[in-house]
XYZ file of C-alpha atoms in Angstrom:
657
model
C 75.449 40.418 -150.664
C 76.670 40.653 -153.737
C 78.748 38.981 -155.674
C 81.052 40.962 -158.509
C 80.339 40.717 -161.756
C 78.993 37.330 -162.424
C 77.718 36.955 -158.347
C 75.522 39.915 -158.124
C 73.250 40.374 -155.538
C 70.393 42.469 -156.099
C 69.441 44.329 -152.995
C 65.459 45.139 -152.196
C 65.160 48.545 -152.843
C 61.379 49.765 -151.520
C 61.532 53.079 -153.038
C 58.919 56.363 -152.219
C 57.904 58.845 -154.232
C 59.825 61.890 -152.123
C 59.885 66.079 -152.483
C 63.486 67.376 -151.535
C 61.846 69.547 -149.331
C 60.125 66.507 -147.587
C 63.741 64.647 -147.030
C 65.896 65.027 -144.253
C 69.478 66.024 -144.634
C 71.862 63.278 -144.762
C 73.950 62.761 -141.971
C 77.101 60.683 -141.459
C 76.453 59.717 -137.756
C 72.769 58.258 -138.262
C 71.885 54.623 -139.476
C 69.519 54.378 -142.473
C 68.630 50.518 -140.935
C 65.787 50.023 -143.926
C 66.313 50.200 -147.428
C 64.909 52.842 -149.578
C 65.210 55.609 -147.091
C 65.673 58.868 -149.241
C 67.954 62.136 -147.856
C 68.933 64.927 -149.461
C 72.478 65.949 -149.918
C 73.861 68.919 -151.127
C 70.058 69.711 -153.171
C 70.356 66.096 -154.400
C 67.942 63.132 -153.695
C 69.414 59.836 -152.635
C 67.976 56.278 -151.168
C 69.551 53.393 -149.979
C 69.542 50.024 -151.378
C 70.460 48.516 -147.896
C 71.647 49.242 -144.268
C 74.306 51.953 -144.086
C 76.143 54.675 -141.941
C 78.545 56.897 -142.832
C 78.759 56.433 -146.477
C 78.707 59.667 -148.320
C 75.713 59.726 -151.223
C 77.304 61.934 -153.355
C 80.670 59.292 -153.741
C 78.616 56.147 -153.503
C 79.989 55.675 -156.822
C 77.655 53.133 -159.343
C 77.891 50.331 -157.384
C 77.162 52.083 -154.005
C 74.265 51.351 -151.083
C 72.936 55.287 -152.023
C 71.530 56.063 -155.595
C 70.113 59.569 -157.115
C 66.562 59.675 -157.199
C 63.673 62.126 -158.061
C 59.704 62.120 -158.047
C 59.541 61.991 -161.447
C 61.782 58.292 -161.223
C 61.111 56.864 -158.367
C 58.584 54.211 -157.719
C 56.348 53.842 -154.638
C 56.936 50.979 -152.255
C 53.862 49.441 -152.694
C 54.330 47.928 -156.030
C 55.284 44.738 -155.539
C 56.800 44.677 -159.403
C 59.556 47.627 -158.796
C 60.580 45.796 -155.712
C 63.920 43.541 -156.111
C 64.815 40.704 -153.423
C 66.532 41.723 -150.303
C 69.618 42.486 -149.097
C 71.758 41.895 -145.825
C 71.928 44.107 -142.665
C 75.436 45.073 -143.774
C 76.104 46.077 -147.209
C 77.032 44.775 -150.136
C 77.529 47.162 -153.685
C 74.709 46.584 -155.871
C 73.167 49.009 -158.674
C 70.438 51.057 -158.749
C 67.179 49.696 -161.157
C 65.258 51.741 -163.351
C 61.508 50.948 -164.280
C 61.138 50.067 -167.988
C 58.284 49.525 -170.156
C 58.935 46.426 -172.587
C 56.277 45.258 -175.184
C 54.155 41.958 -174.091
C 54.255 39.293 -175.664
C 51.600 39.186 -177.422
C 52.161 38.467 -181.024
C 49.725 37.708 -184.515
C 49.881 33.916 -184.954
C 51.499 33.730 -188.016
C 54.483 34.804 -185.432
C 53.746 31.866 -182.861
C 53.956 28.283 -183.621
C 51.465 25.676 -181.560
C 52.051 23.940 -178.503
C 53.504 20.712 -179.326
C 53.370 17.870 -176.560
C 56.208 15.945 -177.781
C 58.079 19.422 -178.288
C 61.106 20.497 -175.334
C 60.597 23.959 -174.335
C 64.397 23.955 -172.980
C 64.648 28.103 -172.518
C 62.360 30.828 -170.677
C 60.844 32.582 -172.588
C 59.593 31.222 -175.947
C 56.047 31.608 -176.934
C 53.215 29.339 -178.307
C 49.922 29.511 -179.129
C 47.743 27.040 -177.992
C 43.403 27.453 -178.173
C 43.507 31.119 -179.373
C 45.833 31.758 -176.445
C 49.615 32.858 -176.435
C 51.369 31.123 -173.990
C 54.945 31.859 -172.540
C 57.369 29.462 -170.411
C 59.336 30.486 -167.610
C 61.409 27.731 -167.477
C 61.989 23.910 -169.319
C 59.310 22.408 -169.692
C 57.870 19.271 -172.131
C 54.264 17.423 -171.884
C 52.909 20.350 -169.818
C 49.430 21.529 -171.302
C 49.453 25.206 -171.117
C 46.035 25.806 -170.792
C 46.535 23.646 -167.561
C 49.856 25.472 -166.293
C 47.557 27.528 -163.623
C 48.769 30.774 -161.888
C 51.884 29.193 -160.839
C 52.460 26.617 -163.601
C 55.332 26.756 -166.733
C 53.387 28.425 -168.732
C 52.193 32.111 -168.387
C 49.006 33.321 -170.636
C 50.087 37.081 -172.275
C 47.495 37.040 -174.525
C 44.995 36.743 -177.326
C 46.826 35.219 -180.655
C 45.206 37.763 -182.366
C 47.663 40.524 -184.258
C 47.378 43.672 -181.941
C 47.596 46.987 -183.312
C 50.623 48.114 -180.083
C 52.257 46.010 -178.626
C 51.010 46.542 -174.768
C 53.424 47.332 -172.467
C 55.200 44.943 -169.179
C 57.265 47.386 -166.365
C 60.544 45.135 -166.185
C 63.890 46.425 -163.526
C 66.836 46.206 -165.071
C 70.178 47.661 -163.015
C 70.724 51.106 -164.544
C 74.559 50.727 -165.347
C 74.688 46.751 -165.996
C 75.489 45.196 -169.307
C 72.827 42.160 -168.831
C 75.919 39.216 -169.165
C 75.997 35.744 -168.285
C 78.891 34.726 -166.357
C 81.678 33.022 -168.256
C 83.085 30.024 -166.534
C 85.966 32.368 -165.024
C 84.880 35.436 -163.068
C 86.020 38.672 -165.057
C 87.771 40.910 -161.993
C 85.310 43.977 -162.982
C 83.299 44.954 -160.056
C 80.093 44.810 -161.443
C 76.983 43.563 -160.592
C 74.377 41.256 -161.339
C 72.114 40.208 -164.665
C 68.851 42.295 -165.482
C 66.294 41.898 -162.513
C 62.733 41.042 -163.851
C 60.081 41.039 -161.344
C 57.602 37.737 -162.648
C 53.371 38.784 -163.997
C 52.921 36.364 -161.508
C 53.813 34.526 -158.429
C 56.750 32.431 -159.750
C 56.166 28.544 -158.311
C 59.037 26.174 -158.336
C 59.136 24.397 -161.637
C 58.864 20.661 -161.258
C 60.119 18.408 -164.195
C 58.489 15.619 -165.086
C 60.062 12.636 -166.177
C 58.964 11.249 -169.755
C 56.705 8.780 -170.419
C 57.965 5.350 -171.425
C 56.585 4.869 -174.839
C 54.564 2.220 -176.062
C 55.430 0.292 -179.434
C 52.906 1.468 -181.886
C 51.115 -1.584 -183.862
C 52.749 -2.783 -186.970
C 50.920 -1.573 -190.088
C 47.524 -3.067 -190.560
C 49.014 -4.670 -193.753
C 51.156 -6.771 -192.336
C 49.840 -10.613 -191.541
C 50.576 -9.804 -187.466
C 51.390 -6.498 -185.201
C 54.125 -5.959 -183.470
C 53.534 -6.648 -179.582
C 53.066 -3.820 -177.227
C 55.721 -2.911 -175.164
C 55.396 -4.005 -171.703
C 55.202 -0.367 -169.503
C 57.913 -0.571 -166.908
C 56.337 -0.687 -163.377
C 56.285 1.889 -160.783
C 58.224 1.499 -158.558
C 57.603 0.224 -155.369
C 58.215 2.668 -152.305
C 61.305 1.690 -150.415
C 61.171 2.115 -146.748
C 64.662 3.601 -145.914
C 64.085 6.002 -148.673
C 60.779 7.221 -146.921
C 61.851 9.959 -144.311
C 61.147 8.648 -140.504
C 58.033 10.003 -139.055
C 59.741 10.101 -135.449
C 62.527 12.847 -135.036
C 64.558 13.197 -131.991
C 65.789 16.920 -132.066
C 68.521 18.598 -132.345
C 69.223 21.286 -129.313
C 72.099 23.715 -130.817
C 70.652 26.767 -129.243
C 69.250 29.831 -129.925
C 70.601 31.101 -133.450
C 70.966 34.702 -132.562
C 72.912 34.192 -129.646
C 75.709 32.262 -131.400
C 75.246 34.210 -133.920
C 76.720 37.137 -131.654
C 79.272 35.362 -129.421
C 81.181 35.111 -132.723
C 80.840 38.283 -133.912
C 78.745 37.021 -137.907
C 76.741 39.196 -139.464
C 73.418 36.776 -140.034
C 71.254 33.900 -138.251
C 72.295 30.676 -139.618
C 69.227 28.687 -140.214
C 66.792 26.725 -137.393
C 65.639 24.375 -139.426
C 65.769 20.601 -139.215
C 65.230 19.111 -142.516
C 61.786 16.252 -142.373
C 61.525 15.560 -146.105
C 58.118 16.265 -146.343
C 55.903 19.167 -148.221
C 52.396 19.975 -148.245
C 50.169 21.556 -150.366
C 47.980 24.417 -149.411
C 44.388 22.672 -147.402
C 47.117 19.813 -145.944
C 45.985 18.435 -142.658
C 49.238 17.956 -140.805
C 48.592 16.202 -137.202
C 52.335 16.587 -135.022
C 52.708 15.025 -131.686
C 55.448 16.854 -129.346
C 56.693 15.122 -126.381
C 59.535 15.700 -123.952
C 61.883 14.354 -121.451
C 63.901 15.677 -118.413
C 63.422 19.083 -117.649
C 61.117 21.463 -119.924
C 62.679 23.522 -122.547
C 62.657 27.395 -122.242
C 61.242 27.726 -125.599
C 58.682 25.076 -127.386
C 59.764 23.926 -130.898
C 57.951 24.947 -133.880
C 56.798 23.541 -137.472
C 57.986 26.097 -140.292
C 56.112 26.144 -143.360
C 58.317 27.741 -145.569
C 58.183 28.041 -149.538
C 61.637 28.493 -150.783
C 60.266 31.612 -152.780
C 59.815 33.442 -149.742
C 63.158 36.309 -149.525
C 61.987 38.000 -146.724
C 64.140 38.766 -143.911
C 62.878 36.473 -141.142
C 60.971 34.177 -143.725
C 57.742 35.986 -143.265
C 55.210 34.573 -145.106
C 56.229 31.115 -143.449
C 53.515 29.292 -141.528
C 55.302 29.715 -137.629
C 53.112 27.089 -135.288
C 54.334 26.676 -132.103
C 54.072 23.189 -130.852
C 51.901 21.991 -127.515
C 53.017 18.811 -125.530
C 51.466 16.408 -127.148
C 49.300 16.205 -130.080
C 48.905 18.867 -132.318
C 46.963 20.071 -135.614
C 48.292 22.020 -138.428
C 46.022 23.368 -142.010
C 48.515 23.976 -143.746
C 47.698 27.911 -145.400
C 50.820 27.765 -148.273
C 52.879 25.396 -150.745
C 55.977 24.595 -148.659
C 58.682 22.240 -147.046
C 57.972 20.763 -143.521
C 60.799 21.750 -141.015
C 60.788 21.613 -137.322
C 62.418 24.511 -135.698
C 64.057 24.558 -131.777
C 65.022 28.132 -130.241
C 65.656 26.665 -127.053
C 68.812 26.248 -124.929
C 69.835 22.571 -124.681
C 68.161 20.314 -122.041
C 69.252 17.644 -120.270
C 66.178 15.440 -122.101
C 64.892 14.896 -125.199
C 62.888 16.622 -127.511
C 60.872 14.373 -129.356
C 58.278 14.795 -132.653
C 56.545 12.747 -134.850
C 54.117 13.434 -138.036
C 51.727 11.849 -137.495
C 49.834 11.340 -140.688
C 49.837 14.194 -143.097
C 52.622 15.280 -145.569
C 54.178 14.658 -148.517
C 57.323 12.912 -149.541
C 60.255 14.624 -151.021
C 63.541 13.666 -152.182
C 65.775 14.021 -149.067
C 69.575 13.104 -149.150
C 71.075 13.246 -145.723
C 74.671 12.627 -146.283
C 76.240 9.277 -144.311
C 72.698 7.726 -144.156
C 71.899 7.652 -147.982
C 73.888 6.299 -151.170
C 74.331 7.915 -154.783
C 71.812 5.258 -155.570
C 69.327 5.554 -153.341
C 69.006 9.151 -154.187
C 68.445 7.863 -157.556
C 65.624 6.038 -156.487
C 63.884 8.945 -154.340
C 64.067 10.882 -157.744
C 62.290 8.739 -159.347
C 59.836 7.491 -156.567
C 59.378 10.908 -155.957
C 59.688 13.191 -158.472
C 56.349 14.510 -158.354
C 57.458 16.771 -155.371
C 58.095 20.299 -156.051
C 61.493 20.735 -154.105
C 64.330 18.294 -153.308
C 66.964 18.303 -150.433
C 70.437 17.489 -149.439
C 71.565 17.277 -145.893
C 75.030 17.051 -144.483
C 75.947 17.689 -141.318
C 77.087 20.839 -141.947
C 75.589 22.172 -145.187
C 71.360 21.995 -146.534
C 70.381 22.841 -150.021
C 67.188 23.142 -151.371
C 66.078 23.726 -154.889
C 63.201 23.135 -157.579
C 63.251 19.453 -158.362
C 63.837 20.479 -162.289
C 67.147 21.958 -161.056
C 68.152 19.576 -158.761
C 67.575 16.772 -161.844
C 69.276 19.235 -164.475
C 72.298 20.051 -161.771
C 73.129 17.193 -158.849
C 75.992 14.844 -160.291
C 76.852 12.833 -157.605
C 75.325 13.503 -154.161
C 77.778 12.606 -151.918
C 80.904 14.507 -153.591
C 79.068 17.157 -153.348
C 77.605 17.278 -149.639
C 81.331 15.884 -148.693
C 82.665 18.810 -150.893
C 79.767 21.868 -148.590
C 81.133 20.245 -145.242
C 85.167 20.838 -146.219
C 84.109 24.165 -147.821
C 82.518 25.005 -144.547
C 84.933 23.268 -142.287
C 88.114 25.569 -144.437
C 85.882 28.831 -143.647
C 85.917 28.232 -139.769
C 90.025 27.388 -140.355
C 90.045 30.637 -141.546
C 88.704 32.863 -138.667
C 90.089 30.168 -135.992
C 87.172 28.054 -135.874
C 87.793 24.502 -134.572
C 85.998 21.509 -133.253
C 87.167 21.030 -129.396
C 87.939 24.859 -128.738
C 86.254 26.392 -125.807
C 83.058 28.599 -127.082
C 82.789 30.553 -129.616
C 86.208 29.507 -130.957
C 84.233 25.709 -131.704
C 82.043 25.213 -134.879
C 78.449 26.431 -134.747
C 76.108 23.664 -134.115
C 73.534 25.112 -136.587
C 73.700 24.037 -140.513
C 74.152 26.096 -143.424
C 71.391 26.417 -145.814
C 71.591 27.290 -149.580
C 68.174 27.651 -150.867
C 67.098 28.590 -154.671
C 65.027 31.633 -154.579
C 62.725 30.636 -157.897
C 61.518 34.276 -158.620
C 65.500 35.689 -158.016
C 66.542 36.712 -161.249
C 69.717 38.675 -159.926
C 72.433 35.964 -158.582
C 73.432 35.369 -155.572
C 72.752 36.783 -152.120
C 73.776 36.078 -148.397
C 70.744 36.674 -145.202
C 68.919 35.756 -142.389
C 68.730 32.163 -141.929
C 70.418 31.440 -145.834
C 72.395 31.999 -148.857
C 70.120 32.385 -152.212
C 70.580 31.620 -155.498
C 69.344 32.494 -158.771
C 67.348 30.003 -160.830
C 69.708 30.813 -163.878
C 71.702 27.970 -164.091
C 74.674 29.463 -164.298
C 74.244 30.311 -160.760
C 72.252 27.477 -159.209
C 75.148 25.366 -161.069
C 77.813 26.063 -158.920
C 76.040 24.673 -155.733
C 74.485 21.817 -156.753
C 77.587 20.389 -159.384
C 80.511 19.062 -156.911
C 82.757 19.689 -160.181
C 81.458 23.624 -160.937
C 81.593 24.013 -157.135
C 84.983 22.768 -156.369
C 86.425 24.529 -159.860
C 84.621 27.569 -160.159
C 82.347 27.779 -156.593
C 83.819 31.483 -156.422
C 79.986 32.793 -155.745
C 78.825 30.029 -153.240
C 82.155 30.607 -151.106
C 81.498 34.681 -151.237
C 77.964 33.903 -150.158
C 78.976 31.370 -147.203
C 81.609 33.931 -146.543
C 79.573 36.859 -146.144
C 78.157 34.777 -143.119
C 81.038 34.504 -141.796
C 82.183 38.298 -141.516
C 83.134 39.803 -139.032
C 81.700 43.739 -139.117
C 84.151 44.557 -136.238
C 86.907 44.990 -139.204
C 84.870 45.899 -141.881
C 84.210 49.201 -141.951
C 82.436 51.421 -144.617
C 82.398 50.204 -148.363
C 84.893 47.524 -147.298
C 81.683 44.494 -147.456
C 82.184 43.482 -150.743
C 86.154 43.608 -150.214
C 86.675 41.493 -147.004
C 84.272 39.147 -147.649
C 86.574 37.577 -150.277
C 89.198 36.661 -147.383
C 86.933 33.372 -147.423
C 86.932 32.685 -151.638
C 90.491 33.010 -151.522
C 91.158 30.946 -149.086
C 89.189 28.281 -150.272
C 90.323 28.942 -153.470
C 93.679 28.519 -152.747
C 92.897 24.975 -150.353
C 91.018 23.439 -153.068
C 94.172 23.460 -155.192
C 92.660 26.120 -158.064
C 94.790 28.844 -159.844
C 94.155 32.336 -157.839
C 91.389 34.375 -159.181
C 94.102 37.647 -158.304
C 96.156 36.228 -160.727
C 94.333 34.964 -163.475
C 92.146 38.363 -163.444
C 94.892 40.345 -163.281
C 94.238 41.889 -160.503
C 98.101 41.805 -159.019
C 98.660 44.184 -162.369
C 96.243 46.776 -161.182
C 97.113 46.291 -157.076
C 100.799 47.117 -158.324
C 99.953 49.958 -160.844
C 97.706 51.364 -157.653
C 100.603 51.137 -155.043
C 103.173 53.024 -157.526
C 101.163 55.637 -157.653
C 102.947 58.793 -156.129
C 99.831 59.457 -153.477
C 97.219 56.882 -152.898
C 94.136 56.809 -151.146
C 92.453 53.220 -150.102
C 89.409 54.607 -149.598
C 89.075 55.840 -153.154
C 90.107 53.242 -155.219
C 86.962 52.060 -156.449
C 88.199 48.300 -157.558
C 86.969 46.397 -154.965
C 89.644 43.640 -155.792
C 92.100 45.414 -155.931
C 91.389 46.499 -152.248
C 91.118 42.837 -151.024
C 94.726 41.896 -151.739
C 95.487 44.725 -149.590
C 94.023 42.042 -146.977
C 95.302 38.990 -148.568
C 98.759 39.789 -148.605
C 98.559 40.068 -144.797
C 98.056 36.394 -145.331
C 100.634 36.053 -147.854
C 103.132 37.767 -145.671
C 102.481 36.288 -142.175
C 100.839 32.896 -143.121
C 97.440 31.165 -143.408
C 96.560 30.860 -139.975
C 97.200 34.897 -139.890
C 93.321 35.179 -139.952
C 92.651 32.939 -137.658
C 94.596 34.219 -134.693
C 93.345 37.588 -136.156
C 89.669 36.287 -135.354
C 90.066 34.409 -132.425
C 91.719 38.043 -130.733
C 88.532 39.435 -132.157
C 86.024 37.138 -130.132
C 88.142 37.486 -127.168
C 88.206 41.753 -126.823
C 85.654 42.407 -124.192
C 82.758 43.643 -125.802
C 83.668 47.539 -124.297
C 86.415 47.288 -126.104
C 85.618 46.043 -129.591
C 85.685 49.456 -131.652
C 82.339 50.925 -132.960
C 82.453 53.619 -136.315
C 84.662 53.616 -139.094
C 87.806 55.416 -137.783
C 87.735 53.149 -134.769
C 86.967 50.025 -136.487
C 90.159 50.811 -139.265
C 92.748 52.008 -135.970
C 91.764 49.479 -134.128
C 92.253 46.950 -137.415
C 95.811 47.607 -137.949
C 96.682 48.076 -134.088
C 95.858 44.200 -134.083
C 96.979 43.166 -137.609
C 100.347 44.512 -136.151
C 99.808 42.491 -132.643
C 98.986 38.921 -134.768
C 101.516 39.848 -136.777
C 104.625 40.799 -134.176
C 105.234 43.291 -136.391
C 104.932 47.432 -136.544
C 102.565 47.558 -139.815
C 102.842 51.191 -140.518
C 104.464 51.055 -143.147
C 102.370 48.735 -144.950
C 99.060 50.778 -144.541
C 100.769 53.830 -145.262
C 102.144 52.409 -148.572
C 98.403 51.553 -149.077
C 97.223 54.701 -148.483
C 94.982 54.202 -144.757
C 96.434 56.997 -142.615
C 97.858 55.837 -138.996
C 96.534 58.529 -137.109
C 99.061 59.918 -133.641
C 96.667 57.858 -130.955
C 97.339 54.441 -132.565
C 101.100 55.294 -133.224
C 101.554 55.554 -129.619
C 99.777 52.162 -128.790
C 101.874 50.195 -131.466
C 105.210 51.915 -129.894
C 103.970 50.567 -126.346
C 103.688 47.029 -127.509
C 107.172 46.666 -128.080
C 106.559 45.275 -132.157
C 109.813 44.998 -134.317
C 109.914 47.360 -137.307
C 108.736 46.169 -140.741
C 111.192 46.728 -142.882
C 110.345 43.749 -145.646
C 108.252 45.132 -148.508
C 105.269 42.845 -147.922
C 103.217 44.964 -150.477
C 105.139 43.565 -153.045
C 104.041 39.844 -152.195
C 101.565 38.150 -154.932
C 99.937 34.658 -155.028
C 102.021 33.553 -157.871
C 105.095 34.871 -155.671
C 105.744 35.713 -152.430
C 109.220 37.688 -151.642
C 108.179 38.398 -148.379
C 107.640 36.143 -144.762
C 108.983 38.266 -141.995
C 109.327 36.105 -139.018
């Protein structure tokens, strides 16, 4: 899902060449579930960036779901380099990319320095020459021979180190209306989208940062009577058994992720993954034994070999193997982390999986099981793995080794904070331990993963939240200090996992999600971004207009303050009560369609507040229907006389009780 401005999500847009006569007319009642569908409206062609229903193409705006297209500019869907990373089935706002030609990195030898094994190439895109060829680095590197990088290494061959008559062209994708701006430490409030998105020239592998070798002392000059002694190399650490992940696992049985998601009215399935701490290369052989006690599970557990670069909806490129009772031999087709997934209804017995042979150890920190010192030993011992992972009770983080080494400061503080953030977002929606299902926390974890080829910022989707490798993005996920003080992006993406579609009508997906970020920000003692970014000034300017129409208010953060004012006026448990009411609502009574969702929200928020909130919504430019007014009169609610729309974080003037 898209974050604005810095935490932008770029939608997967598979575009097709279509003529106006071939495109169907846009219909407000039709669900356009797949990205890249083309419709005509008022003589103009549009294509959608994500799931949509009822969003008028002509009023979609610069960051809306619909983009104007024509046959000359639309790129066929079969071109991989024109496809951006995917978004969720609930609508984010993102800019339509355009395909542009950019000069390649081929350059004359006089302009490119020779590769030096002792030079650190810290910035992506640096050029070097080596053995008559020019190479470009994709991430931080030192000592990696360009000629030996291979298809997925840090160096990319971009041409011969000979002058060319003219630069060749390589397609790249940039959002048409978005400046290429890296995020500052403090997000701005202007709704813009992600940094420039560029498809890679070849599949981008996760960078492996090699630890520098321990130098040996050089001998003294021969003229001296004696030579300096050669430095004693530092011995490799001896493997410590406690740092090697156990090969025998008693599986958690959290239940089917889809059923649990539906019961809590969430947008996406949690991850089904249970971490093993092992990874494989293509051709590696895993021998896995599976047994169970008690009654047989209704679904077999599965081994998933998952490469973190997979950005498909259901992890379509993962190798998935259902386990039969007894020994199972698996030949890996991919470079991937090894996970076990259990989808069964919990049984009265145990499901046990053992990796009898195969699998390579990767650093894996488990909160409550390992110390920060042990984590450092893991990184030293198994630093040649492509990935590392941190696991707590509620969260799992997976990233490339280079980013782990660069950003993880304190694994204990980091994962403890993540568990607290998850607890807070549970709390906001009335989900607490000890309550009856579905009002208690899900037994599944959330999963934040680095998507190495992704040049957007962050998004939230099926099974995971994903972050780009850009240090400004992934740093806020992996560093405990940044996560606490500058974590609006990660809090926001986690919020999409909680977002309730029952009160997220058209164009509000990127609005109501900010309830989660604002709630966490306040709970962690951080200043409100609505105050620091000047949003309240814009809010009150809008509310002071003679006429107001909430649907046409283009500033997403201004719209978000309307929802936030209900929390400020009626208490921090306001949305906990509202979420509980919605989950308790019989399925047949849940609203369907934008207008029904809007009117139901007016009714249910009034019920929770104990006041008829008609004056509040009228002030905000949301029409209260006659039928809704009739229902509100029949609820014997108090009359709202306080102008709660004047509340702000720094000055809560009205709290009716």
